[in-house]
Short mmCIF file of C-alpha atoms and ligand atoms in Angstrom, two decimals:
data_model
loop_
_atom_site.label_atom_id
_atom_site.label_comp_id
_atom_site.label_asym_id
_atom_site.label_seq_id
_atom_site.Cartn_x
_atom_site.Cartn_y
_atom_site.Cartn_z
CA MET D 919 13.25 -160.28 104.64
CA THR D 920 15.70 -162.47 102.78
CA THR D 921 15.13 -164.08 99.39
CA SER D 922 15.63 -167.75 98.59
CA PRO D 923 16.98 -168.82 95.18
CA LYS D 924 13.90 -171.06 94.96
CA ASP D 925 11.80 -167.90 94.62
CA ILE D 926 13.96 -166.50 91.81
CA PRO D 927 13.04 -167.81 88.33
CA THR D 928 15.71 -169.54 86.29
CA LEU D 929 16.24 -168.67 82.63
CA SER D 930 14.38 -171.87 81.82
CA GLU D 931 11.33 -170.64 83.72
CA TRP D 932 11.65 -167.13 82.31
CA TYR D 933 11.75 -168.44 78.73
CA ALA D 934 8.75 -170.70 79.41
CA SER D 935 6.69 -167.77 80.74
CA ASN D 936 4.80 -165.43 78.45
CA GLU D 937 7.48 -162.78 78.62
CA THR D 938 9.51 -163.42 75.45
CA PRO D 939 13.14 -162.35 75.54
CA GLN D 940 13.76 -159.32 73.35
CA THR D 941 17.00 -159.75 71.52
CA GLU D 942 17.95 -158.99 67.96
CA ASP D 943 21.31 -160.69 68.03
CA GLU D 944 21.90 -164.26 66.91
CA PRO D 945 22.80 -166.78 69.64
CA LYS D 946 26.55 -167.24 70.11
CA TYR D 947 26.17 -170.66 71.81
CA ASN D 948 23.92 -173.70 71.47
CA HIS D 949 20.72 -174.13 73.44
CA ASP D 950 21.30 -176.19 76.61
CA GLU D 951 18.30 -176.56 78.91
CA GLY D 952 20.45 -177.95 81.72
CA LEU D 953 22.48 -174.74 81.75
CA ASN D 954 19.35 -172.55 81.48
CA ARG D 955 18.16 -174.11 84.75
CA ARG D 956 21.34 -172.91 86.50
CA VAL D 957 21.19 -169.18 85.68
CA SER D 958 18.98 -166.30 86.88
CA ILE D 959 18.72 -162.53 86.67
CA TRP D 960 17.27 -160.86 89.77
CA ARG D 961 16.61 -157.20 90.56
CA GLY D 962 17.15 -156.81 94.29
CA ASP D 963 19.54 -156.23 97.16
CA ILE D 964 22.43 -158.72 97.18
CA THR D 965 22.69 -158.44 100.98
CA LYS D 966 19.28 -160.13 101.21
CA LEU D 967 20.13 -163.11 99.00
CA GLN D 968 20.33 -166.58 100.55
CA ALA D 969 23.39 -167.86 98.73
CA ASP D 970 26.45 -169.98 99.35
CA LEU D 971 28.66 -167.16 98.12
CA ILE D 972 28.00 -163.57 97.04
CA VAL D 973 30.49 -161.51 95.05
CA ASN D 974 31.36 -158.07 96.34
CA ALA D 975 32.66 -155.32 94.03
CA ALA D 976 35.48 -154.35 96.40
CA ASN D 977 38.39 -151.94 96.03
CA SER D 978 42.03 -153.01 96.32
CA SER D 979 42.23 -152.25 100.06
CA LEU D 980 39.45 -154.80 100.72
CA LEU D 981 38.50 -152.60 103.65
CA GLY D 982 35.06 -151.52 102.48
CA GLY D 983 33.88 -148.56 100.45
CA GLY D 984 30.75 -147.15 98.86
CA GLY D 985 28.08 -148.78 96.72
CA VAL D 986 27.54 -152.50 97.04
CA ASP D 987 30.76 -152.85 99.10
CA GLY D 988 29.41 -150.52 101.79
CA ALA D 989 26.05 -152.27 101.80
CA ILE D 990 27.70 -155.69 102.24
CA HIS D 991 29.90 -154.49 105.12
CA ARG D 992 26.95 -152.84 106.88
CA ALA D 993 24.81 -155.95 106.57
CA ALA D 994 27.60 -158.41 107.51
CA GLY D 995 28.63 -156.48 110.65
CA PRO D 996 32.06 -155.53 112.05
CA GLU D 997 33.55 -159.03 112.02
CA LEU D 998 33.72 -158.86 108.23
CA LEU D 999 36.04 -155.84 108.38
CA GLU D 1000 38.18 -157.62 110.99
CA GLU D 1001 38.67 -160.60 108.67
CA CYS D 1002 39.30 -158.30 105.68
CA GLU D 1003 42.03 -156.48 107.63
CA GLY D 1004 44.02 -159.71 107.69
CA LEU D 1005 43.86 -160.26 103.92
CA GLY D 1006 46.45 -157.66 102.90
CA GLY D 1007 44.40 -156.19 100.04
CA ALA D 1008 44.15 -157.58 96.51
CA GLU D 1009 45.23 -156.71 92.97
CA THR D 1010 42.81 -155.74 90.23
CA GLY D 1011 41.27 -158.92 88.83
CA GLU D 1012 42.04 -160.83 92.03
CA THR D 1013 39.47 -162.27 94.48
CA LYS D 1014 39.67 -163.22 98.16
CA VAL D 1015 37.05 -165.04 100.24
CA THR D 1016 35.72 -164.34 103.73
CA LYS D 1017 32.85 -165.68 105.76
CA GLY D 1018 29.47 -163.95 105.44
CA TYR D 1019 28.87 -163.32 109.17
CA GLU D 1020 25.41 -161.69 109.59
CA LEU D 1021 24.63 -162.01 105.88
CA PRO D 1022 22.29 -164.73 104.65
CA SER D 1023 25.21 -165.88 102.44
CA LYS D 1024 27.79 -168.34 103.81
CA TYR D 1025 30.76 -166.67 102.07
CA VAL D 1026 31.66 -163.37 100.42
CA ALA D 1027 34.12 -163.24 97.53
CA HIS D 1028 35.72 -159.79 97.43
CA THR D 1029 36.81 -159.12 93.86
CA VAL D 1030 38.63 -156.02 92.65
CA GLY D 1031 37.20 -154.84 89.34
CA PRO D 1032 39.11 -152.55 86.96
CA ILE D 1033 38.52 -148.80 86.97
CA TYR D 1034 37.37 -148.42 83.36
CA SER D 1035 39.63 -146.60 80.93
CA SER D 1036 38.74 -146.22 77.24
CA ARG D 1037 42.51 -146.13 76.55
CA ALA D 1038 43.01 -149.63 77.99
CA VAL D 1039 39.91 -151.50 76.86
CA ASP D 1040 41.60 -154.89 76.35
CA LYS D 1041 43.37 -154.80 79.69
CA CYS D 1042 40.13 -153.82 81.49
CA ALA D 1043 38.28 -156.66 79.75
CA GLN D 1044 40.94 -159.20 80.82
CA GLN D 1045 40.82 -157.95 84.39
CA LEU D 1046 37.03 -158.03 84.55
CA LYS D 1047 37.01 -161.54 83.11
CA SER D 1048 39.46 -162.56 85.81
CA CYS D 1049 37.09 -161.18 88.49
CA TYR D 1050 34.29 -163.47 87.26
CA GLN D 1051 36.56 -166.46 86.65
CA THR D 1052 38.30 -166.32 90.03
CA SER D 1053 34.98 -165.80 91.86
CA LEU D 1054 33.47 -168.85 90.16
CA ASP D 1055 36.63 -170.88 90.89
CA LEU D 1056 36.44 -169.89 94.57
CA CYS D 1057 32.77 -170.81 94.77
CA GLN D 1058 33.67 -174.22 93.35
CA SER D 1059 36.57 -174.73 95.78
CA HIS D 1060 34.31 -173.74 98.70
CA GLY D 1061 31.74 -176.41 97.90
CA GLY D 1062 29.78 -174.84 95.04
CA GLY D 1063 26.03 -174.22 95.35
CA VAL D 1064 24.43 -170.82 94.70
CA ILE D 1065 26.58 -167.83 93.72
CA GLY D 1066 25.20 -164.27 93.55
CA PHE D 1067 27.11 -161.70 91.49
CA SER D 1068 26.89 -157.96 91.81
CA SER D 1069 27.56 -156.10 88.57
CA ILE D 1070 31.31 -155.63 89.03
CA SER D 1071 32.88 -152.28 87.98
CA THR D 1072 29.67 -150.91 86.43
CA GLY D 1073 28.95 -148.40 89.21
CA VAL D 1074 31.57 -145.89 90.36
CA TYR D 1075 34.28 -147.73 88.36
CA GLY D 1076 32.51 -146.74 85.14
CA TYR D 1077 32.65 -149.93 83.04
CA PRO D 1078 30.03 -149.70 80.23
CA ILE D 1079 27.21 -151.98 81.38
CA LYS D 1080 26.67 -153.76 78.06
CA ASP D 1081 30.37 -154.66 77.60
CA ALA D 1082 30.68 -155.71 81.25
CA THR D 1083 27.55 -157.86 81.06
CA GLU D 1084 28.82 -159.74 78.00
CA ILE D 1085 32.05 -160.56 79.84
CA ALA D 1086 30.12 -161.65 82.96
CA ILE D 1087 27.82 -163.94 81.03
CA GLU D 1088 30.34 -165.47 78.62
CA THR D 1089 32.76 -166.29 81.44
CA THR D 1090 29.89 -167.95 83.30
CA ARG D 1091 28.75 -169.98 80.28
CA LYS D 1092 32.25 -171.40 79.71
CA PHE D 1093 32.64 -172.17 83.41
CA LEU D 1094 29.26 -173.91 83.83
CA GLU D 1095 29.89 -176.12 80.80
CA LYS D 1096 32.79 -177.73 82.68
CA ASP D 1097 31.54 -177.51 86.27
CA GLN D 1098 28.94 -179.51 88.18
CA SER D 1099 29.30 -177.93 91.62
CA VAL D 1100 27.75 -174.50 91.04
CA THR D 1101 24.01 -175.15 90.99
CA ARG D 1102 22.88 -171.58 90.33
CA VAL D 1103 24.44 -168.31 89.17
CA ILE D 1104 22.29 -165.31 90.07
CA TYR D 1105 23.13 -161.93 88.52
CA VAL D 1106 21.89 -159.33 91.01
CA VAL D 1107 21.15 -155.87 89.67
CA PHE D 1108 19.80 -152.78 91.31
CA SER D 1109 18.27 -150.81 88.43
CA LYS D 1110 15.56 -151.63 85.91
CA LYS D 1111 17.92 -150.43 83.17
CA ASP D 1112 20.64 -152.91 84.18
CA GLU D 1113 18.03 -155.68 84.40
CA GLU D 1114 16.99 -154.93 80.82
CA VAL D 1115 20.61 -155.06 79.63
CA TYR D 1116 21.10 -158.50 81.21
CA LYS D 1117 17.79 -159.72 79.79
CA SER D 1118 18.78 -158.59 76.29
CA ILE D 1119 22.21 -160.26 76.41
CA LEU D 1120 21.47 -163.52 78.26
CA PRO D 1121 19.62 -165.14 75.30
CA GLN D 1122 22.77 -164.83 73.13
CA PHE D 1123 24.84 -166.90 75.55
CA PHE D 1124 22.07 -169.09 77.05
CA PRO D 1125 19.59 -169.33 74.17
CA PRO D 1126 15.96 -170.35 74.74
CA PRO D 1127 14.79 -173.64 73.22
CA PRO D 1128 14.02 -173.54 69.50
CA SER D 1129 10.39 -172.40 69.16
CA SER D 1130 9.13 -175.87 68.08
CA GLU D 1131 10.48 -177.41 71.28
CA SER D 1132 8.25 -176.68 74.27
CA SER D 1133 9.89 -176.14 77.64
CA ASN D 1134 8.12 -176.81 80.90
CA GLY D 1135 10.73 -174.96 82.96
CA ASN D 1136 11.28 -177.85 85.34
CA LYS D 1137 12.83 -176.86 88.60
CA HIS D 1138 15.85 -178.84 89.68
CA GLU D 1139 16.09 -177.49 93.19
P1 LIG F 208 32.21 -150.58 91.33
O1 LIG F 208 33.04 -149.66 92.19
O2 LIG F 208 32.88 -151.92 91.08
O3 LIG F 208 31.76 -149.92 90.06
P2 LIG F 208 29.66 -150.14 92.71
O4 LIG F 208 29.33 -150.61 94.09
O5 LIG F 208 29.81 -148.66 92.52
O6 LIG F 208 30.95 -150.96 92.25
O7 LIG F 208 28.53 -150.64 91.71
C1 LIG F 208 28.39 -151.94 91.24
C2 LIG F 208 26.93 -152.23 90.99
O8 LIG F 208 26.33 -152.64 92.24
C3 LIG F 208 26.10 -151.05 90.49
O9 LIG F 208 25.28 -151.50 89.42
C4 LIG F 208 25.21 -150.70 91.71
O10 LIG F 208 23.96 -150.19 91.30
C5 LIG F 208 25.04 -152.06 92.34
N1 LIG F 208 24.63 -152.09 93.75
C6 LIG F 208 24.81 -151.15 94.71
N2 LIG F 208 24.30 -151.59 95.90
C7 LIG F 208 23.80 -152.85 95.67
C8 LIG F 208 23.13 -153.84 96.47
N3 LIG F 208 22.89 -153.65 97.77
N4 LIG F 208 22.76 -155.00 95.87
C9 LIG F 208 23.03 -155.23 94.57
N5 LIG F 208 23.64 -154.35 93.76
C10 LIG F 208 24.02 -153.16 94.30
#
């Protein structure tokens, strides 16, 4: 069973539902309903997502590994590894694209997240930002549409989930403000805990409408 983006609520729809976002922090950006219709958080398996491009948390060999990387290679089939073998690896913060083969996604962007070090916080943050930025750029240059992100570096690579999520979301907000080609960004998480972190941070960067303004959560797809 694969999942269509049409069946995943946008932030607009989430805010319009009864489930009020729980966040204590003040918004860092202005409310923009057009942007809220282009972003989603979804708890599920990224290998089942019907997307134009999904983002794999790869290692620098680009030859597969554990976690989400292993799951993507298993679901895509052996042709993915064959194509990856021709890419010559990638540096931390760098991203390379392949086809999706047996996946329900057209393309896979293999991005190499930083291995977190508390002694190099700024460098890790820059590298993680680059992972999100280069993946979004590649989605745009491959025709845009729906991009699904795994939570880069927050598994085995040990990046603190809250810090990583802020970088993921802020990089996306700045990108979407200038781009028209990416119609939906879907953050795919595996655990309930990670879902809650995303749901607590998203309203700071993509605020809900002011309470006087009612939103009908119009779909645009
Ligand atoms: P990294 O090495 O970059 O830390 P991991 O694969 O260890 O990457 O973890 C990244 C995130 O991907 C973790 O939150 C993990 O729970 C999640 N994850 C693992 N498998 C899947 C999957 N099939 N779909 C979506 N997310 C997944």
